[in-house]
XYZ file of C-alpha atoms in Angstrom:
352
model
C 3.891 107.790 -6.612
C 7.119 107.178 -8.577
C 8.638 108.445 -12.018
C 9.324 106.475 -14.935
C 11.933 107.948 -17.407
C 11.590 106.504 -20.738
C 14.964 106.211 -22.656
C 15.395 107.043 -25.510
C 12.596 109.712 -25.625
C 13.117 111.257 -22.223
C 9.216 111.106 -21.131
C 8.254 111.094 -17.364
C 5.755 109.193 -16.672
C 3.915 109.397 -12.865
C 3.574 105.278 -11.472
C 0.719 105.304 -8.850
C 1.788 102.133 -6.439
C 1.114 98.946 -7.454
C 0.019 100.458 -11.456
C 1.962 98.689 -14.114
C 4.513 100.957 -16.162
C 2.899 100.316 -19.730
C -0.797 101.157 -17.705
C 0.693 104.529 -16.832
C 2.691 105.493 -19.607
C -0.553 104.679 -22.441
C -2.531 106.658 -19.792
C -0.083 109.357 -19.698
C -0.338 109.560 -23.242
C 3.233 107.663 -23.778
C 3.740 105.079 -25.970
C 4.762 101.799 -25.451
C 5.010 98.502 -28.096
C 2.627 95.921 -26.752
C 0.289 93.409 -27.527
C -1.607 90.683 -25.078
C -1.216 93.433 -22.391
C -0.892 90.503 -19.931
C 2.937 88.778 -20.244
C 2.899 86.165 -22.474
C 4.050 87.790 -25.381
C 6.936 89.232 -24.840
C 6.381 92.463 -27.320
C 6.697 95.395 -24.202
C 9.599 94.029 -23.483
C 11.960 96.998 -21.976
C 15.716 97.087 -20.249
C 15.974 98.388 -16.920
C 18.478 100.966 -16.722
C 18.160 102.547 -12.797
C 15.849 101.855 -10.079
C 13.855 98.687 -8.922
C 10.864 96.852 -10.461
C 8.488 94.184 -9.284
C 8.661 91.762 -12.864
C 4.758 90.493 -11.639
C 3.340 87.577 -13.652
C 5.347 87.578 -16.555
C 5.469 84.146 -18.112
C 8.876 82.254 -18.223
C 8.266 81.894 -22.415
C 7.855 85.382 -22.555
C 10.447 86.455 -20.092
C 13.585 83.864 -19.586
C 15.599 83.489 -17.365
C 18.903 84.993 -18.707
C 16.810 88.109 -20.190
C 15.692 88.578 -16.013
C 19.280 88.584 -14.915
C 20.199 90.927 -17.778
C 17.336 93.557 -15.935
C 14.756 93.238 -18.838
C 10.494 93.343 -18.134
C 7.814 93.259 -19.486
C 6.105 96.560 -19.336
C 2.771 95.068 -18.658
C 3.938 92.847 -15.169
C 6.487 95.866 -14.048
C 5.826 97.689 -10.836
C 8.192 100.070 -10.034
C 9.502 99.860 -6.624
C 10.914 103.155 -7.027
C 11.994 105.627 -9.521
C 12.587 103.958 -12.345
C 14.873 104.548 -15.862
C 14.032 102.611 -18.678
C 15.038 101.961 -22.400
C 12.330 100.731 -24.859
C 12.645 100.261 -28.745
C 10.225 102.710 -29.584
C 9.520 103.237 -33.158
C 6.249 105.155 -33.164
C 4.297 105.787 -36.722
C 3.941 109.207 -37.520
C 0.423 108.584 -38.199
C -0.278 107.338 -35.065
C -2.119 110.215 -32.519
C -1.117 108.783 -29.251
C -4.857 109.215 -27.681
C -4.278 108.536 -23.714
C -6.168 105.864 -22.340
C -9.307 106.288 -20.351
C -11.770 104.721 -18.148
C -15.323 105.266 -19.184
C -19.091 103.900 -17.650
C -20.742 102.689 -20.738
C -24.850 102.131 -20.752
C -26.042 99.495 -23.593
C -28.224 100.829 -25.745
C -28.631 98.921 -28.075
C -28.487 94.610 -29.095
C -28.851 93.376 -32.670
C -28.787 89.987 -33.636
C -26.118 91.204 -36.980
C -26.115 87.446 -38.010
C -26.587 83.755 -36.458
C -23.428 83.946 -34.616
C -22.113 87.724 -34.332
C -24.258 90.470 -32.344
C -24.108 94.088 -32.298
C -23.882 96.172 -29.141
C -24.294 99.659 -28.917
C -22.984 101.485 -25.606
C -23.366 104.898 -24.545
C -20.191 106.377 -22.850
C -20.779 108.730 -19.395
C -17.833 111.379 -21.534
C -16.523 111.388 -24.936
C -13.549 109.154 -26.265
C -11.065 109.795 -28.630
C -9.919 107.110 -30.786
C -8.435 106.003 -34.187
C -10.442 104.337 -36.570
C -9.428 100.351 -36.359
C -8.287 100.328 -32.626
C -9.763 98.968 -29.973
C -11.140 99.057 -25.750
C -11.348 96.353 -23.399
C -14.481 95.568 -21.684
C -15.272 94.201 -18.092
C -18.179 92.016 -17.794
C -19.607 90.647 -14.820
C -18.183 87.387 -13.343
C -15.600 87.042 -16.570
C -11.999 87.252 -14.836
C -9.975 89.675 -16.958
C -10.860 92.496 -19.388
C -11.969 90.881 -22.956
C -10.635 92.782 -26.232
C -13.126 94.837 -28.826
C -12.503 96.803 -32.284
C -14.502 99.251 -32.604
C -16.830 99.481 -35.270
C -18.170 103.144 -35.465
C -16.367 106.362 -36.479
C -14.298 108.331 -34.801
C -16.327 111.319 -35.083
C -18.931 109.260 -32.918
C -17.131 109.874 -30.103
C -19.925 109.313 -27.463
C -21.033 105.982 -28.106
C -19.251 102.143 -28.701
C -20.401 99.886 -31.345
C -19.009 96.808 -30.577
C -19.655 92.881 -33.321
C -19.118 90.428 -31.082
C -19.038 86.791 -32.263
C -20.342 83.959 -30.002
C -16.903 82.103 -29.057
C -17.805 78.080 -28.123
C -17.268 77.802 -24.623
C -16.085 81.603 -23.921
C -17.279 83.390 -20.888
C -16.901 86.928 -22.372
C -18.661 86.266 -25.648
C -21.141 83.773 -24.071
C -22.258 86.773 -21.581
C -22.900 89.271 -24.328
C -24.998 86.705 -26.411
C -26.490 85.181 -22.870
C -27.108 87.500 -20.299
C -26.542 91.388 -21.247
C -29.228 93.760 -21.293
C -30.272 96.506 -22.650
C -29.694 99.773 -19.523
C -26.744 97.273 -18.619
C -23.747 99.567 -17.383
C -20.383 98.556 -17.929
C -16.598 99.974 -17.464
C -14.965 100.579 -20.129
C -11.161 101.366 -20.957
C -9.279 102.313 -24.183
C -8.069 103.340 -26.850
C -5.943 100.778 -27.711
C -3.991 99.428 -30.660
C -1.252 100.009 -33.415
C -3.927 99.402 -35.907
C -5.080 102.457 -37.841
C -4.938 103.610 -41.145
C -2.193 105.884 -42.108
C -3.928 108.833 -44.271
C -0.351 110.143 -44.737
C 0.186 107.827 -47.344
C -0.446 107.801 -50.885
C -1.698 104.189 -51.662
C -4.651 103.460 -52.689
C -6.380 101.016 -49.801
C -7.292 97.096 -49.656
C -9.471 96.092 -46.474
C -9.951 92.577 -46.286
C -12.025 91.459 -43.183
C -13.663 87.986 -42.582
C -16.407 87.337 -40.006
C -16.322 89.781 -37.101
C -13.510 91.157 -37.984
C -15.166 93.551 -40.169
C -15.530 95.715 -37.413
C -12.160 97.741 -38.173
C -12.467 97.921 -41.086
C -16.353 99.284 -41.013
C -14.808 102.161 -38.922
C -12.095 103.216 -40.835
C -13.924 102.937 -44.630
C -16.252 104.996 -42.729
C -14.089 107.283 -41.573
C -11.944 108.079 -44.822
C -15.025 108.218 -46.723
C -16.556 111.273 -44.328
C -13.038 112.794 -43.861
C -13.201 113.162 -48.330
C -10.326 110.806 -48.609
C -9.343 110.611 -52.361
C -7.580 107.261 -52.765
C -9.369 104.443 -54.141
C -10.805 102.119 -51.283
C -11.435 98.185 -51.825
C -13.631 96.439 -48.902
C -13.563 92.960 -49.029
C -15.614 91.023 -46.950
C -15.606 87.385 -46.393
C -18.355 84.830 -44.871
C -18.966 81.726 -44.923
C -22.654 81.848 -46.470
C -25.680 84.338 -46.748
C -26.605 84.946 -43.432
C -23.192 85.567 -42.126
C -22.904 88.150 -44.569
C -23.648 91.159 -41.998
C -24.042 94.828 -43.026
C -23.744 94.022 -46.691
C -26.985 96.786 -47.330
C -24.371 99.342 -45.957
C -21.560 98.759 -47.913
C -24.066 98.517 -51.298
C -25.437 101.912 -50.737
C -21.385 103.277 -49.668
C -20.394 102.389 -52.904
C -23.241 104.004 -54.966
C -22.483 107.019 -53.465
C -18.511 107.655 -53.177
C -17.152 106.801 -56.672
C -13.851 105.718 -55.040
C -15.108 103.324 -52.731
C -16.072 99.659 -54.284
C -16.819 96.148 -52.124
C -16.519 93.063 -52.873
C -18.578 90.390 -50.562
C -16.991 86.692 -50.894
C -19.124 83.607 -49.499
C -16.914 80.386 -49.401
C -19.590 77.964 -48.063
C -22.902 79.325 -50.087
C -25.939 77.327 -49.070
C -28.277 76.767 -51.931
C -31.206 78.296 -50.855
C -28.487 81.735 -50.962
C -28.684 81.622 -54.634
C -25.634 83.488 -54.511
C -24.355 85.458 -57.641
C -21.409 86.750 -56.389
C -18.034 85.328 -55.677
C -17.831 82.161 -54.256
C -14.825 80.590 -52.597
C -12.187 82.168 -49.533
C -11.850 86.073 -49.429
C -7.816 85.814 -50.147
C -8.984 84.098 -53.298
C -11.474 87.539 -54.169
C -9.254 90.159 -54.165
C -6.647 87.836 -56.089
C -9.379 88.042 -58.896
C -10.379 91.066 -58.147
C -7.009 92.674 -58.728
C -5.774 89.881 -61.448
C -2.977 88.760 -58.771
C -1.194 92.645 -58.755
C -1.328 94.305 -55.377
C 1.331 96.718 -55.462
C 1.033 100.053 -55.153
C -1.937 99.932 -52.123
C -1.557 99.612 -48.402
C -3.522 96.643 -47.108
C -5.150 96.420 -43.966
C -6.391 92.709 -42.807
C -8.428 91.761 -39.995
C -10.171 88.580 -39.121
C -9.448 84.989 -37.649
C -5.831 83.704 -38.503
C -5.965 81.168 -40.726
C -7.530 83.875 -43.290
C -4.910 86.693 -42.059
C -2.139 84.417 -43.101
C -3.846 83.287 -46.435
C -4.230 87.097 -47.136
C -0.273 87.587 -46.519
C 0.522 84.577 -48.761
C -1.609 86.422 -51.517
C -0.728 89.882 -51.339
C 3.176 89.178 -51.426
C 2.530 86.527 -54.202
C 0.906 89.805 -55.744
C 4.069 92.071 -54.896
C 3.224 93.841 -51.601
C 5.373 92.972 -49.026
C 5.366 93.652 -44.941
C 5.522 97.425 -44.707
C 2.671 97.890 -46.798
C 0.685 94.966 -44.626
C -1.004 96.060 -42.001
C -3.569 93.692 -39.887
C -5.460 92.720 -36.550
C -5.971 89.000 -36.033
C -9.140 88.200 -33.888
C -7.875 85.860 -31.007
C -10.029 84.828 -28.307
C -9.064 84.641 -24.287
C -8.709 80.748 -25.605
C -5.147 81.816 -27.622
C -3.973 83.646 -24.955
C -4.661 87.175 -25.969
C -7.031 89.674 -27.586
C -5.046 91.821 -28.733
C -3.086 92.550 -32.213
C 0.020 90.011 -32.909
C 1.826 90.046 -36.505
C 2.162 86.738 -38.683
C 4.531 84.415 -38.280
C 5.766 85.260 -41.801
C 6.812 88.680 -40.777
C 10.334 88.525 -38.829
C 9.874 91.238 -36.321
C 6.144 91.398 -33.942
């Protein structure tokens, strides 16, 4: 066992041999920027300041050689060879709870086919989990190499049970499992929280989700979760498919809005089949909420999550509209394919 010092925050964090430091310190309850969570990246990149580390796989793009030299690592390759002093640039919302993560045995309870291509799955977890609405866990499924990245969907407040949209990914092992092979009774580990993605309820914006396809999964939980917790603000859900049947939980969001008075959705189709006979708006999702808000965005917080050609058409929008990157928050849905699962920000933003 050795000791990680974090610099500039002074936390101790206990390194079992062979554990990564950013695996101990987000178990430990310590924070640490990230993203793939597997060294291609770059974001957990930290300076060593005493001690010896192991740099492990870290990629040569995300890691060069000059930065190596210099004593920098990525967080999520490091294993300390000894006690260890560190400096990170930590910069940690106040918003943010910091829940430590855990390991958890998860039963499935449930399978739903939600639409042609996405499924709900519904686990049961062996002891509660504490989470923010809009992060994350990663799941291990058997005979898929690596641990595959998913939002979840439900409320915090559920705390004993995962509900997971997972949408079929051409030629991916993790997604082709779930849609293939899982069963219901199926037990599974489980590890998480995860994720800088979370609404911040200290703020005093009123809120713009926009989510397209599966990716509606963060958003479901925290709508859900501000609506139950009384929040105030005015919320705007906009969801995005590509026709009727991809249009998944739309009853839900229907009956939300004729019950809070500050919650309203707008579903977008952008490829309506005709047999739809759809009567609301057609074209991209981007394109709704620029009619729905006549082009003027500022004054909200925005919160996008989905594939990212539509995260980056949202971007273009909102700061067309006049909201610019510290009131954009999002989530882009990569698959194993891209090289991560996890959250990355646009390429229009300067800083990850």
């Amino acid at each position: 066992m050795y000791q990680v010092t974090v610099e500039p925050t002074g936390d101790v964090v206990e390194v079992e041999e062979g554990q990564t430091i950013l695996d101990a310190s987000l178990r430990q309850g310590v924070w640490l920027p990230f993203a793939c969570g597997h060294g291609t990246c770059g974001t957990c990149k930290v300076q060593v300041l005493e001690g010896d580390v192991d740099i492990g796989d870290a990629s040569p793009f995300a890691l060069m050689d000059m930065e190596r030299d210099e004593g920098k690592v990525l967080a999520c390759c490091a294993i300390p060879e000894g006690d260890v002093v560190i400096e990170a640039d930590i910069d940690v919302d106040p918003d943010f709870l910091g829940y430590p993560i855990e390991d958890f045995e998860a039963t499935v309870v449930a399978i739903e086919d939600l639409s042609p291509t996405i499924k709900g799955v519904r686990f049961e977890l062996d002891h509660p989990i504490q989470f923010q609405a809009g992060q994350y866990i990663n799941l291990n499924l058997p005979g898929v190499e690596g641990a595959r990245a998913f939002s979840i969907a439900n409320k915090p407040s559920e705390n004993t049970v995962l509900d997971l949209h997972v949408r079929r990914v051409p030629e991916g092992a993790g997604t082709g499992y779930i849609h293939e092979q899982l069963q219901v009774g199926e037990k599974l580990s489980v590890s998480g929280p995860y994720g800088q993605f979370f609404t911040r309820k200290s703020a005093p914006e009123d809120l713009i989700f926009i989510a397209g396809g599966s990716g509606l999964s963060s958003p479901q939980s925290m709508v859900l979760d501000l609506l139950e917790q009384g929040d105030a603000r005015k919320i705007t859900l906009l969801q995005g498919a590509r026709n009727l049947a991809e249009l998944y939980n739309r009853e839900l969001f229907e009956q939300l809005a004729q019950e809070y008075e500050n919650f309203t959705y707008v579903p977008a189709l952008d490829n309506p089949l005709p047999e739809d006979n759809w009567q609301g708006f057609a074209g991209y999702v981007h394109e709704a909420a620029i009619e729905h808000f006549s082009g003027h965005f500022a004054g909200h917080k925005a919160y996008l999550c989905g594939p990212p050609p539509m995260i980056d058409a949202a971007i273009t929008a909102l700061m067309q509209g006049r909201l610019f990157e510290r009131d954009i928050y999002m989530e882009r849905f990569l698959t194993a394919a891209d090289g991560a699962e996890g959250n990355t920000k646009s390429a229009l933003f300067k800083k990850i």
